Amino acid sequence: MTRPALTSSSQQPEWAWFALAFRPFFGLGAIFGVICVGLWVASLSGAQLIAPAGGLYFWHMHEMLFGFVAAIVVGFLLTAVKSWTNQPGLSGPPLGLLVGVWFVGRVAMLLPTFLPANLIGLIDFLFLPLAAVVLARPVIRVNMWRNLIFAPILLLMSGLNAMMHADPSGSAIINQHVAAHGMILLVVLLMCVIGGRVFPMFTANGTQTPRVTPLPWLEKATILTTALCIPAGMALLPATEAMTGIILMAAGALNIWRASRWRFMVALQTPMLWSLHLSYWLMSIGLILIGLHQTTGILTASISYHVITLGGISLMILAMVTRVSLGHTGRKIQATPVITSAFLLMVAATFVRILPALLPGQALWLLILAGLLWMAAFSLFVIVFFPILSRARPDGTPG
């Protein structure tokens, strides 16, 4: 008696953690982000639980950008490049090795007493250049030069990471705050490029409405001024603070104009869409607030940048990792009440983080509350999606 043929789903391994880059980097990145914010909230509450590389403030700033955000960015890009190029995506042991480089960097930063400071910086530095090489190879192989832009962006992130590591060692040309601000603005540029490519399509598909036709001049002007924000925000341009502020406000205004054409109102009934739209609006408003800080001193640099890091970057990450995780595991791209709650928690975290500008006497407790709301939002993502990310697609398709 012959055995029945195996179905495609039965041939798929149950544990699919290294099938594609989004799985480990979204899952581990989200868990790491919750840990980072949790340790920071504990320190604000008076509990010094760790003594990381560069001190607790440096570690918080560095790891949220080059640990958490970098992991999500790399997971997204290395998954997207498979679709862009129709080439096999990084998977299996090579993906495991890249994840291992990222993970060892996180451990080295958290437990610095076991290694020399220069070696810690080198270990942490390696992740983004390796990811840039992995991203560039399939793009170059099929001559899809339009998407090669993302490899230089990863290399620029590497340079900013090196600048941050140089500051605590006393060898910095650019201090850690300037490098961190540069990284935030570089992520904004990435959001601007990717958002312009996919948000109108997502909105049209999700609401069954016509897709907005882009205005070529507006697209170019928006991307150009957003790119110019990076050297402007890092004080690398021969310009006064007033001129720097004008550049940032112009970029914010152009991004708002661009986003206003994407039919935000039709997306309000769909959490998977309004979360993306709102994150783009908050990112744009954040640029304007930074510009106002430069020109008038209204608000602080910290509050202005946190509008971007919480309302823009964190909310967009939460919305995108949810969408990509559902879509690439063969599930319907629809937010459950739990995921909708996660989006709302992140919006709440953003507005609570702004409140110290109005209630300076309650600043400490508001910072703690904002951190707890951030943790709650990403904890919900981890609870719902960790099983999805770690198991094979239900339809048996690889990936």
mmCIF file of N, CA, C and O in Angstrom, residues 225-313:
data_model
loop_
_atom_site.group_PDB
_atom_site.id
_atom_site.type_symbol
_atom_site.label_atom_id
_atom_site.label_comp_id
_atom_site.label_asym_id
_atom_site.label_seq_id
_atom_site.Cartn_x
_atom_site.Cartn_y
_atom_site.Cartn_z
ATOM 1 N N THR A 225 13.404 68.243 -0.296
ATOM 2 C CA THR A 225 13.469 69.048 0.930
ATOM 3 C C THR A 225 13.573 68.169 2.171
ATOM 4 O O THR A 225 14.245 68.544 3.141
ATOM 5 N N THR A 226 12.946 66.994 2.147
ATOM 6 C CA THR A 226 13.070 66.081 3.287
ATOM 7 C C THR A 226 14.499 65.579 3.409
ATOM 8 O O THR A 226 15.036 65.465 4.523
ATOM 9 N N ALA A 227 15.143 65.282 2.273
ATOM 10 C CA ALA A 227 16.550 64.873 2.304
ATOM 11 C C ALA A 227 17.427 66.012 2.820
ATOM 12 O O ALA A 227 18.393 65.784 3.571
ATOM 13 N N LEU A 228 17.086 67.233 2.451
ATOM 14 C CA LEU A 228 17.872 68.393 2.879
ATOM 15 C C LEU A 228 17.763 68.624 4.386
ATOM 16 O O LEU A 228 18.641 69.243 4.992
ATOM 17 N N CYS A 229 16.689 68.111 4.995
ATOM 18 C CA CYS A 229 16.526 68.246 6.449
ATOM 19 C C CYS A 229 17.644 67.544 7.220
ATOM 20 O O CYS A 229 17.956 67.948 8.349
ATOM 21 N N ILE A 230 18.232 66.508 6.636
ATOM 22 C CA ILE A 230 19.241 65.742 7.366
ATOM 23 C C ILE A 230 20.482 66.587 7.625
ATOM 24 O O ILE A 230 20.860 66.791 8.793
ATOM 25 N N PRO A 231 21.144 67.134 6.601
ATOM 26 C CA PRO A 231 22.295 68.008 6.919
ATOM 27 C C PRO A 231 21.877 69.292 7.628
ATOM 28 O O PRO A 231 22.632 69.821 8.457
ATOM 29 N N ALA A 232 20.667 69.789 7.327
ATOM 30 C CA ALA A 232 20.211 71.002 8.008
ATOM 31 C C ALA A 232 20.023 70.742 9.495
ATOM 32 O O ALA A 232 20.481 71.520 10.349
ATOM 33 N N GLY A 233 19.348 69.639 9.831
ATOM 34 C CA GLY A 233 19.107 69.319 11.230
ATOM 35 C C GLY A 233 20.368 68.983 12.000
ATOM 36 O O GLY A 233 20.403 69.100 13.227
ATOM 37 N N MET A 234 21.418 68.560 11.282
ATOM 38 C CA MET A 234 22.704 68.251 11.917
ATOM 39 C C MET A 234 23.658 69.438 11.890
ATOM 40 O O MET A 234 24.832 69.301 12.259
ATOM 41 N N ALA A 235 23.168 70.612 11.452
ATOM 42 C CA ALA A 235 23.961 71.849 11.376
ATOM 43 C C ALA A 235 25.177 71.670 10.478
ATOM 44 O O ALA A 235 26.259 72.201 10.754
ATOM 45 N N LEU A 236 25.013 70.936 9.389
ATOM 46 C CA LEU A 236 26.108 70.717 8.446
ATOM 47 C C LEU A 236 26.029 71.642 7.238
ATOM 48 O O LEU A 236 26.907 71.602 6.371
ATOM 49 N N LEU A 237 24.979 72.448 7.166
ATOM 50 C CA LEU A 237 24.843 73.392 6.069
ATOM 51 C C LEU A 237 25.329 74.774 6.506
ATOM 52 O O LEU A 237 25.198 75.149 7.683
ATOM 53 N N PRO A 238 25.891 75.543 5.585
ATOM 54 C CA PRO A 238 26.292 76.915 5.928
ATOM 55 C C PRO A 238 25.067 77.826 5.978
ATOM 56 O O PRO A 238 24.839 78.678 5.114
ATOM 57 N N ALA A 239 24.256 77.608 6.999
ATOM 58 C CA ALA A 239 22.998 78.345 7.108
ATOM 59 C C ALA A 239 22.772 78.735 8.561
ATOM 60 O O ALA A 239 23.240 78.067 9.492
ATOM 61 N N THR A 240 22.034 79.817 8.761
ATOM 62 C CA THR A 240 21.683 80.250 10.103
ATOM 63 C C THR A 240 20.620 79.317 10.679
ATOM 64 O O THR A 240 20.014 78.517 9.958
ATOM 65 N N GLU A 241 20.368 79.427 11.983
ATOM 66 C CA GLU A 241 19.310 78.622 12.591
ATOM 67 C C GLU A 241 17.957 78.942 11.973
ATOM 68 O O GLU A 241 17.110 78.056 11.816
ATOM 69 N N ALA A 242 17.764 80.220 11.619
ATOM 70 C CA ALA A 242 16.498 80.606 10.991
ATOM 71 C C ALA A 242 16.327 79.905 9.641
ATOM 72 O O ALA A 242 15.249 79.393 9.330
ATOM 73 N N MET A 243 17.392 79.863 8.857
ATOM 74 C CA MET A 243 17.305 79.190 7.555
ATOM 75 C C MET A 243 17.096 77.690 7.729
ATOM 76 O O MET A 243 16.329 77.066 6.990
ATOM 77 N N THR A 244 17.786 77.120 8.717
ATOM 78 C CA THR A 244 17.588 75.699 9.005
ATOM 79 C C THR A 244 16.139 75.419 9.363
ATOM 80 O O THR A 244 15.535 74.445 8.896
ATOM 81 N N GLY A 245 15.576 76.288 10.199
ATOM 82 C CA GLY A 245 14.182 76.127 10.589
ATOM 83 C C GLY A 245 13.242 76.231 9.406
ATOM 84 O O GLY A 245 12.258 75.479 9.303
ATOM 85 N N ILE A 246 13.533 77.129 8.480
ATOM 86 C CA ILE A 246 12.692 77.293 7.296
ATOM 87 C C ILE A 246 12.736 76.035 6.431
ATOM 88 O O ILE A 246 11.699 75.590 5.903
ATOM 89 N N ILE A 247 13.915 75.431 6.292
ATOM 90 C CA ILE A 247 14.039 74.195 5.510
ATOM 91 C C ILE A 247 13.174 73.095 6.125
ATOM 92 O O ILE A 247 12.430 72.392 5.425
ATOM 93 N N LEU A 248 13.251 72.941 7.440
ATOM 94 C CA LEU A 248 12.476 71.907 8.127
ATOM 95 C C LEU A 248 10.979 72.167 8.024
ATOM 96 O O LEU A 248 10.182 71.239 7.774
ATOM 97 N N MET A 249 10.582 73.413 8.201
ATOM 98 C CA MET A 249 9.152 73.731 8.096
ATOM 99 C C MET A 249 8.642 73.559 6.668
ATOM 100 O O MET A 249 7.513 73.099 6.457
ATOM 101 N N ALA A 250 9.470 73.896 5.683
ATOM 102 C CA ALA A 250 9.069 73.708 4.290
ATOM 103 C C ALA A 250 8.883 72.228 3.978
ATOM 104 O O ALA A 250 7.912 71.836 3.309
ATOM 105 N N ALA A 251 9.799 71.395 4.480
ATOM 106 C CA ALA A 251 9.673 69.954 4.262
ATOM 107 C C ALA A 251 8.403 69.419 4.914
ATOM 108 O O ALA A 251 7.676 68.609 4.331
ATOM 109 N N GLY A 252 8.131 69.882 6.134
ATOM 110 C CA GLY A 252 6.916 69.444 6.814
ATOM 111 C C GLY A 252 5.665 69.862 6.067
ATOM 112 O O GLY A 252 4.717 69.076 5.906
ATOM 113 N N ALA A 253 5.653 71.111 5.576
ATOM 114 C CA ALA A 253 4.486 71.611 4.851
ATOM 115 C C ALA A 253 4.277 70.851 3.541
ATOM 116 O O ALA A 253 3.143 70.500 3.189
ATOM 117 N N LEU A 254 5.365 70.550 2.826
ATOM 118 C CA LEU A 254 5.234 69.802 1.569
ATOM 119 C C LEU A 254 4.752 68.375 1.824
ATOM 120 O O LEU A 254 3.944 67.830 1.058
ATOM 121 N N ASN A 255 5.225 67.765 2.897
ATOM 122 C CA ASN A 255 4.764 66.421 3.239
ATOM 123 C C ASN A 255 3.285 66.425 3.604
ATOM 124 O O ASN A 255 2.551 65.495 3.253
ATOM 125 N N ILE A 256 2.826 67.479 4.305
ATOM 126 C CA ILE A 256 1.401 67.585 4.624
ATOM 127 C C ILE A 256 0.577 67.766 3.355
ATOM 128 O O ILE A 256 -0.487 67.148 3.187
ATOM 129 N N TRP A 257 1.040 68.612 2.463
ATOM 130 C CA TRP A 257 0.353 68.810 1.189
ATOM 131 C C TRP A 257 0.246 67.478 0.443
ATOM 132 O O TRP A 257 -0.813 67.102 -0.052
ATOM 133 N N ARG A 258 1.363 66.770 0.389
ATOM 134 C CA ARG A 258 1.381 65.466 -0.283
ATOM 135 C C ARG A 258 0.394 64.498 0.367
ATOM 136 O O ARG A 258 -0.404 63.844 -0.312
ATOM 137 N N ALA A 259 0.446 64.407 1.712
ATOM 138 C CA ALA A 259 -0.430 63.476 2.429
ATOM 139 C C ALA A 259 -1.900 63.857 2.300
ATOM 140 O O ALA A 259 -2.777 62.983 2.302
ATOM 141 N N SER A 260 -2.181 65.159 2.190
ATOM 142 C CA SER A 260 -3.577 65.604 2.090
ATOM 143 C C SER A 260 -4.234 65.125 0.792
ATOM 144 O O SER A 260 -5.459 65.077 0.706
ATOM 145 N N ARG A 261 -3.443 64.752 -0.193
ATOM 146 C CA ARG A 261 -3.979 64.264 -1.470
ATOM 147 C C ARG A 261 -4.297 62.764 -1.416
ATOM 148 O O ARG A 261 -4.869 62.228 -2.374
ATOM 149 N N TRP A 262 -3.897 62.082 -0.339
ATOM 150 C CA TRP A 262 -4.049 60.623 -0.275
ATOM 151 C C TRP A 262 -5.398 60.193 0.303
ATOM 152 O O TRP A 262 -5.583 59.042 0.629
ATOM 153 N N ARG A 263 -6.328 61.119 0.457
ATOM 154 C CA ARG A 263 -7.708 60.819 0.874
ATOM 155 C C ARG A 263 -7.759 60.189 2.270
ATOM 156 O O ARG A 263 -8.258 59.080 2.464
ATOM 157 N N PHE A 264 -7.242 60.941 3.207
ATOM 158 C CA PHE A 264 -7.242 60.491 4.597
ATOM 159 C C PHE A 264 -8.657 60.202 5.080
ATOM 160 O O PHE A 264 -8.891 59.242 5.829
ATOM 161 N N MET A 265 -9.622 61.014 4.644
ATOM 162 C CA MET A 265 -10.987 60.874 5.159
ATOM 163 C C MET A 265 -11.601 59.526 4.790
ATOM 164 O O MET A 265 -12.356 58.951 5.575
ATOM 165 N N VAL A 266 -11.288 58.997 3.610
ATOM 166 C CA VAL A 266 -11.872 57.705 3.237
ATOM 167 C C VAL A 266 -11.212 56.557 3.996
ATOM 168 O O VAL A 266 -11.746 55.440 4.025
ATOM 169 N N ALA A 267 -10.058 56.833 4.610
ATOM 170 C CA ALA A 267 -9.338 55.791 5.347
ATOM 171 C C ALA A 267 -9.754 55.708 6.814
ATOM 172 O O ALA A 267 -9.327 54.798 7.525
ATOM 173 N N LEU A 268 -10.588 56.646 7.267
ATOM 174 C CA LEU A 268 -10.892 56.724 8.696
ATOM 175 C C LEU A 268 -11.635 55.508 9.231
ATOM 176 O O LEU A 268 -11.577 55.217 10.428
ATOM 177 N N GLN A 269 -12.341 54.788 8.371
ATOM 178 C CA GLN A 269 -13.086 53.613 8.821
ATOM 179 C C GLN A 269 -12.235 52.347 8.845
ATOM 180 O O GLN A 269 -12.719 51.291 9.255
ATOM 181 N N THR A 270 -10.975 52.462 8.440
ATOM 182 C CA THR A 270 -10.108 51.287 8.308
ATOM 183 C C THR A 270 -8.855 51.480 9.143
ATOM 184 O O THR A 270 -7.954 52.229 8.738
ATOM 185 N N PRO A 271 -8.743 50.832 10.304
ATOM 186 C CA PRO A 271 -7.570 51.032 11.164
ATOM 187 C C PRO A 271 -6.235 50.757 10.481
ATOM 188 O O PRO A 271 -5.245 51.442 10.762
ATOM 189 N N MET A 272 -6.191 49.767 9.571
ATOM 190 C CA MET A 272 -4.948 49.464 8.876
ATOM 191 C C MET A 272 -4.515 50.608 7.970
ATOM 192 O O MET A 272 -3.347 50.676 7.573
ATOM 193 N N LEU A 273 -5.443 51.519 7.652
ATOM 194 C CA LEU A 273 -5.121 52.662 6.806
ATOM 195 C C LEU A 273 -4.948 53.941 7.611
ATOM 196 O O LEU A 273 -3.984 54.677 7.415
ATOM 197 N N TRP A 274 -5.901 54.233 8.520
ATOM 198 C CA TRP A 274 -5.779 55.505 9.229
ATOM 199 C C TRP A 274 -4.523 55.555 10.079
ATOM 200 O O TRP A 274 -3.955 56.644 10.306
ATOM 201 N N SER A 275 -4.066 54.407 10.560
ATOM 202 C CA SER A 275 -2.830 54.386 11.347
ATOM 203 C C SER A 275 -1.637 54.822 10.500
ATOM 204 O O SER A 275 -0.763 55.568 10.972
ATOM 205 N N LEU A 276 -1.598 54.397 9.238
ATOM 206 C CA LEU A 276 -0.515 54.809 8.345
ATOM 207 C C LEU A 276 -0.623 56.294 8.015
ATOM 208 O O LEU A 276 0.367 57.038 8.083
ATOM 209 N N HIS A 277 -1.816 56.738 7.650
ATOM 210 C CA HIS A 277 -2.013 58.145 7.319
ATOM 211 C C HIS A 277 -1.657 59.046 8.500
ATOM 212 O O HIS A 277 -0.958 60.053 8.334
ATOM 213 N N LEU A 278 -2.155 58.694 9.680
ATOM 214 C CA LEU A 278 -1.911 59.536 10.850
ATOM 215 C C LEU A 278 -0.427 59.591 11.185
ATOM 216 O O LEU A 278 0.090 60.648 11.569
ATOM 217 N N SER A 279 0.274 58.470 11.041
ATOM 218 C CA SER A 279 1.713 58.474 11.321
ATOM 219 C C SER A 279 2.434 59.424 10.375
ATOM 220 O O SER A 279 3.368 60.128 10.782
ATOM 221 N N TYR A 280 2.010 59.465 9.117
ATOM 222 C CA TYR A 280 2.663 60.357 8.151
ATOM 223 C C TYR A 280 2.381 61.822 8.494
ATOM 224 O O TYR A 280 3.261 62.677 8.379
ATOM 225 N N TRP A 281 1.130 62.097 8.897
ATOM 226 C CA TRP A 281 0.797 63.470 9.309
ATOM 227 C C TRP A 281 1.604 63.892 10.538
ATOM 228 O O TRP A 281 2.120 65.012 10.590
ATOM 229 N N LEU A 282 1.721 63.014 11.523
ATOM 230 C CA LEU A 282 2.474 63.357 12.736
ATOM 231 C C LEU A 282 3.956 63.523 12.432
ATOM 232 O O LEU A 282 4.621 64.396 13.014
ATOM 233 N N MET A 283 4.489 62.701 11.541
ATOM 234 C CA MET A 283 5.867 62.883 11.098
ATOM 235 C C MET A 283 6.056 64.272 10.492
ATOM 236 O O MET A 283 7.023 64.983 10.793
ATOM 237 N N SER A 284 5.116 64.677 9.650
ATOM 238 C CA SER A 284 5.198 65.974 8.969
ATOM 239 C C SER A 284 5.074 67.123 9.965
ATOM 240 O O SER A 284 5.820 68.116 9.887
ATOM 241 N N ILE A 285 4.140 66.991 10.900
ATOM 242 C CA ILE A 285 3.979 68.017 11.933
ATOM 243 C C ILE A 285 5.241 68.106 12.783
ATOM 244 O O ILE A 285 5.666 69.201 13.179
ATOM 245 N N GLY A 286 5.855 66.953 13.059
ATOM 246 C CA GLY A 286 7.099 66.952 13.819
ATOM 247 C C GLY A 286 8.191 67.762 13.143
ATOM 248 O O GLY A 286 8.939 68.493 13.800
ATOM 249 N N LEU A 287 8.302 67.656 11.815
ATOM 250 C CA LEU A 287 9.290 68.458 11.092
ATOM 251 C C LEU A 287 9.021 69.952 11.275
ATOM 252 O O LEU A 287 9.950 70.746 11.476
ATOM 253 N N ILE A 288 7.744 70.328 11.201
ATOM 254 C CA ILE A 288 7.394 71.737 11.396
ATOM 255 C C ILE A 288 7.741 72.186 12.816
ATOM 256 O O ILE A 288 8.278 73.287 13.024
ATOM 257 N N LEU A 289 7.478 71.342 13.811
ATOM 258 C CA LEU A 289 7.780 71.706 15.200
ATOM 259 C C LEU A 289 9.285 71.862 15.422
ATOM 260 O O LEU A 289 9.717 72.755 16.157
ATOM 261 N N ILE A 290 10.078 70.993 14.795
ATOM 262 C CA ILE A 290 11.532 71.143 14.913
ATOM 263 C C ILE A 290 11.967 72.464 14.280
ATOM 264 O O ILE A 290 12.816 73.188 14.815
ATOM 265 N N GLY A 291 11.366 72.785 13.126
ATOM 266 C CA GLY A 291 11.670 74.060 12.488
ATOM 267 C C GLY A 291 11.293 75.245 13.351
ATOM 268 O O GLY A 291 12.039 76.226 13.451
ATOM 269 N N LEU A 292 10.135 75.164 14.009
ATOM 270 C CA LEU A 292 9.718 76.242 14.920
ATOM 271 C C LEU A 292 10.658 76.348 16.112
ATOM 272 O O LEU A 292 10.961 77.451 16.592
ATOM 273 N N HIS A 293 11.123 75.193 16.601
ATOM 274 C CA HIS A 293 12.107 75.219 17.692
ATOM 275 C C HIS A 293 13.376 75.943 17.252
ATOM 276 O O HIS A 293 13.941 76.746 18.007
ATOM 277 N N GLN A 294 13.806 75.666 16.024
ATOM 278 C CA GLN A 294 15.031 76.304 15.528
ATOM 279 C C GLN A 294 14.866 77.807 15.377
ATOM 280 O O GLN A 294 15.796 78.574 15.651
ATOM 281 N N THR A 295 13.696 78.245 14.957
ATOM 282 C CA THR A 295 13.515 79.666 14.637
ATOM 283 C C THR A 295 12.982 80.489 15.801
ATOM 284 O O THR A 295 13.300 81.682 15.909
ATOM 285 N N THR A 296 12.171 79.881 16.662
ATOM 286 C CA THR A 296 11.508 80.664 17.712
ATOM 287 C C THR A 296 11.761 80.146 19.123
ATOM 288 O O THR A 296 11.469 80.847 20.088
ATOM 289 N N GLY A 297 12.242 78.896 19.247
ATOM 290 C CA GLY A 297 12.430 78.329 20.577
ATOM 291 C C GLY A 297 11.159 77.772 21.181
ATOM 292 O O GLY A 297 11.149 77.348 22.339
ATOM 293 N N ILE A 298 10.061 77.767 20.405
ATOM 294 C CA ILE A 298 8.812 77.179 20.889
ATOM 295 C C ILE A 298 9.004 75.681 21.073
ATOM 296 O O ILE A 298 9.576 75.011 20.226
ATOM 297 N N LEU A 299 8.517 75.149 22.173
ATOM 298 C CA LEU A 299 8.742 73.753 22.550
ATOM 299 C C LEU A 299 10.237 73.498 22.742
ATOM 300 O O LEU A 299 11.065 74.386 22.593
ATOM 301 N N THR A 300 10.575 72.276 23.060
ATOM 302 C CA THR A 300 11.976 71.882 23.182
ATOM 303 C C THR A 300 12.323 70.963 22.027
ATOM 304 O O THR A 300 11.437 70.379 21.382
ATOM 305 N N ALA A 301 13.623 70.816 21.778
ATOM 306 C CA ALA A 301 14.044 69.883 20.724
ATOM 307 C C ALA A 301 13.573 68.479 21.050
ATOM 308 O O ALA A 301 13.141 67.735 20.159
ATOM 309 N N SER A 302 13.622 68.099 22.339
ATOM 310 C CA SER A 302 13.230 66.746 22.732
ATOM 311 C C SER A 302 11.763 66.471 22.398
ATOM 312 O O SER A 302 11.434 65.443 21.798
ATOM 313 N N ILE A 303 10.880 67.383 22.773
ATOM 314 C CA ILE A 303 9.454 67.177 22.491
ATOM 315 C C ILE A 303 9.209 67.158 20.985
ATOM 316 O O ILE A 303 8.467 66.317 20.466
ATOM 317 N N SER A 304 9.845 68.070 20.255
ATOM 318 C CA SER A 304 9.646 68.137 18.812
ATOM 319 C C SER A 304 10.068 66.841 18.133
ATOM 320 O O SER A 304 9.352 66.307 17.271
ATOM 321 N N TYR A 305 11.232 66.320 18.506
ATOM 322 C CA TYR A 305 11.714 65.074 17.901
ATOM 323 C C TYR A 305 10.878 63.877 18.339
ATOM 324 O O TYR A 305 10.703 62.922 17.569
ATOM 325 N N HIS A 306 10.345 63.917 19.569
ATOM 326 C CA HIS A 306 9.525 62.790 20.021
ATOM 327 C C HIS A 306 8.165 62.737 19.322
ATOM 328 O O HIS A 306 7.536 61.676 19.276
ATOM 329 N N VAL A 307 7.691 63.858 18.810
ATOM 330 C CA VAL A 307 6.485 63.797 17.974
ATOM 331 C C VAL A 307 6.759 62.906 16.768
ATOM 332 O O VAL A 307 5.909 62.115 16.341
ATOM 333 N N ILE A 308 7.981 62.997 16.232
ATOM 334 C CA ILE A 308 8.358 62.151 15.100
ATOM 335 C C ILE A 308 8.613 60.719 15.546
ATOM 336 O O ILE A 308 8.120 59.764 14.933
ATOM 337 N N THR A 309 9.366 60.537 16.648
ATOM 338 C CA THR A 309 9.771 59.178 17.015
ATOM 339 C C THR A 309 8.603 58.341 17.530
ATOM 340 O O THR A 309 8.568 57.127 17.310
ATOM 341 N N LEU A 310 7.635 58.967 18.213
ATOM 342 C CA LEU A 310 6.467 58.221 18.678
ATOM 343 C C LEU A 310 5.340 58.274 17.658
ATOM 344 O O LEU A 310 4.881 57.234 17.176
ATOM 345 N N GLY A 311 4.893 59.476 17.315
ATOM 346 C CA GLY A 311 3.740 59.604 16.439
ATOM 347 C C GLY A 311 4.033 59.222 15.008
ATOM 348 O O GLY A 311 3.184 58.641 14.321
ATOM 349 N N GLY A 312 5.233 59.548 14.529
ATOM 350 C CA GLY A 312 5.593 59.213 13.171
ATOM 351 C C GLY A 312 6.191 57.826 13.046
ATOM 352 O O GLY A 312 5.585 56.901 12.511
ATOM 353 N N ILE A 313 7.394 57.648 13.578
ATOM 354 C CA ILE A 313 8.143 56.411 13.365
ATOM 355 C C ILE A 313 7.490 55.220 14.058
ATOM 356 O O ILE A 313 7.243 54.180 13.431
#
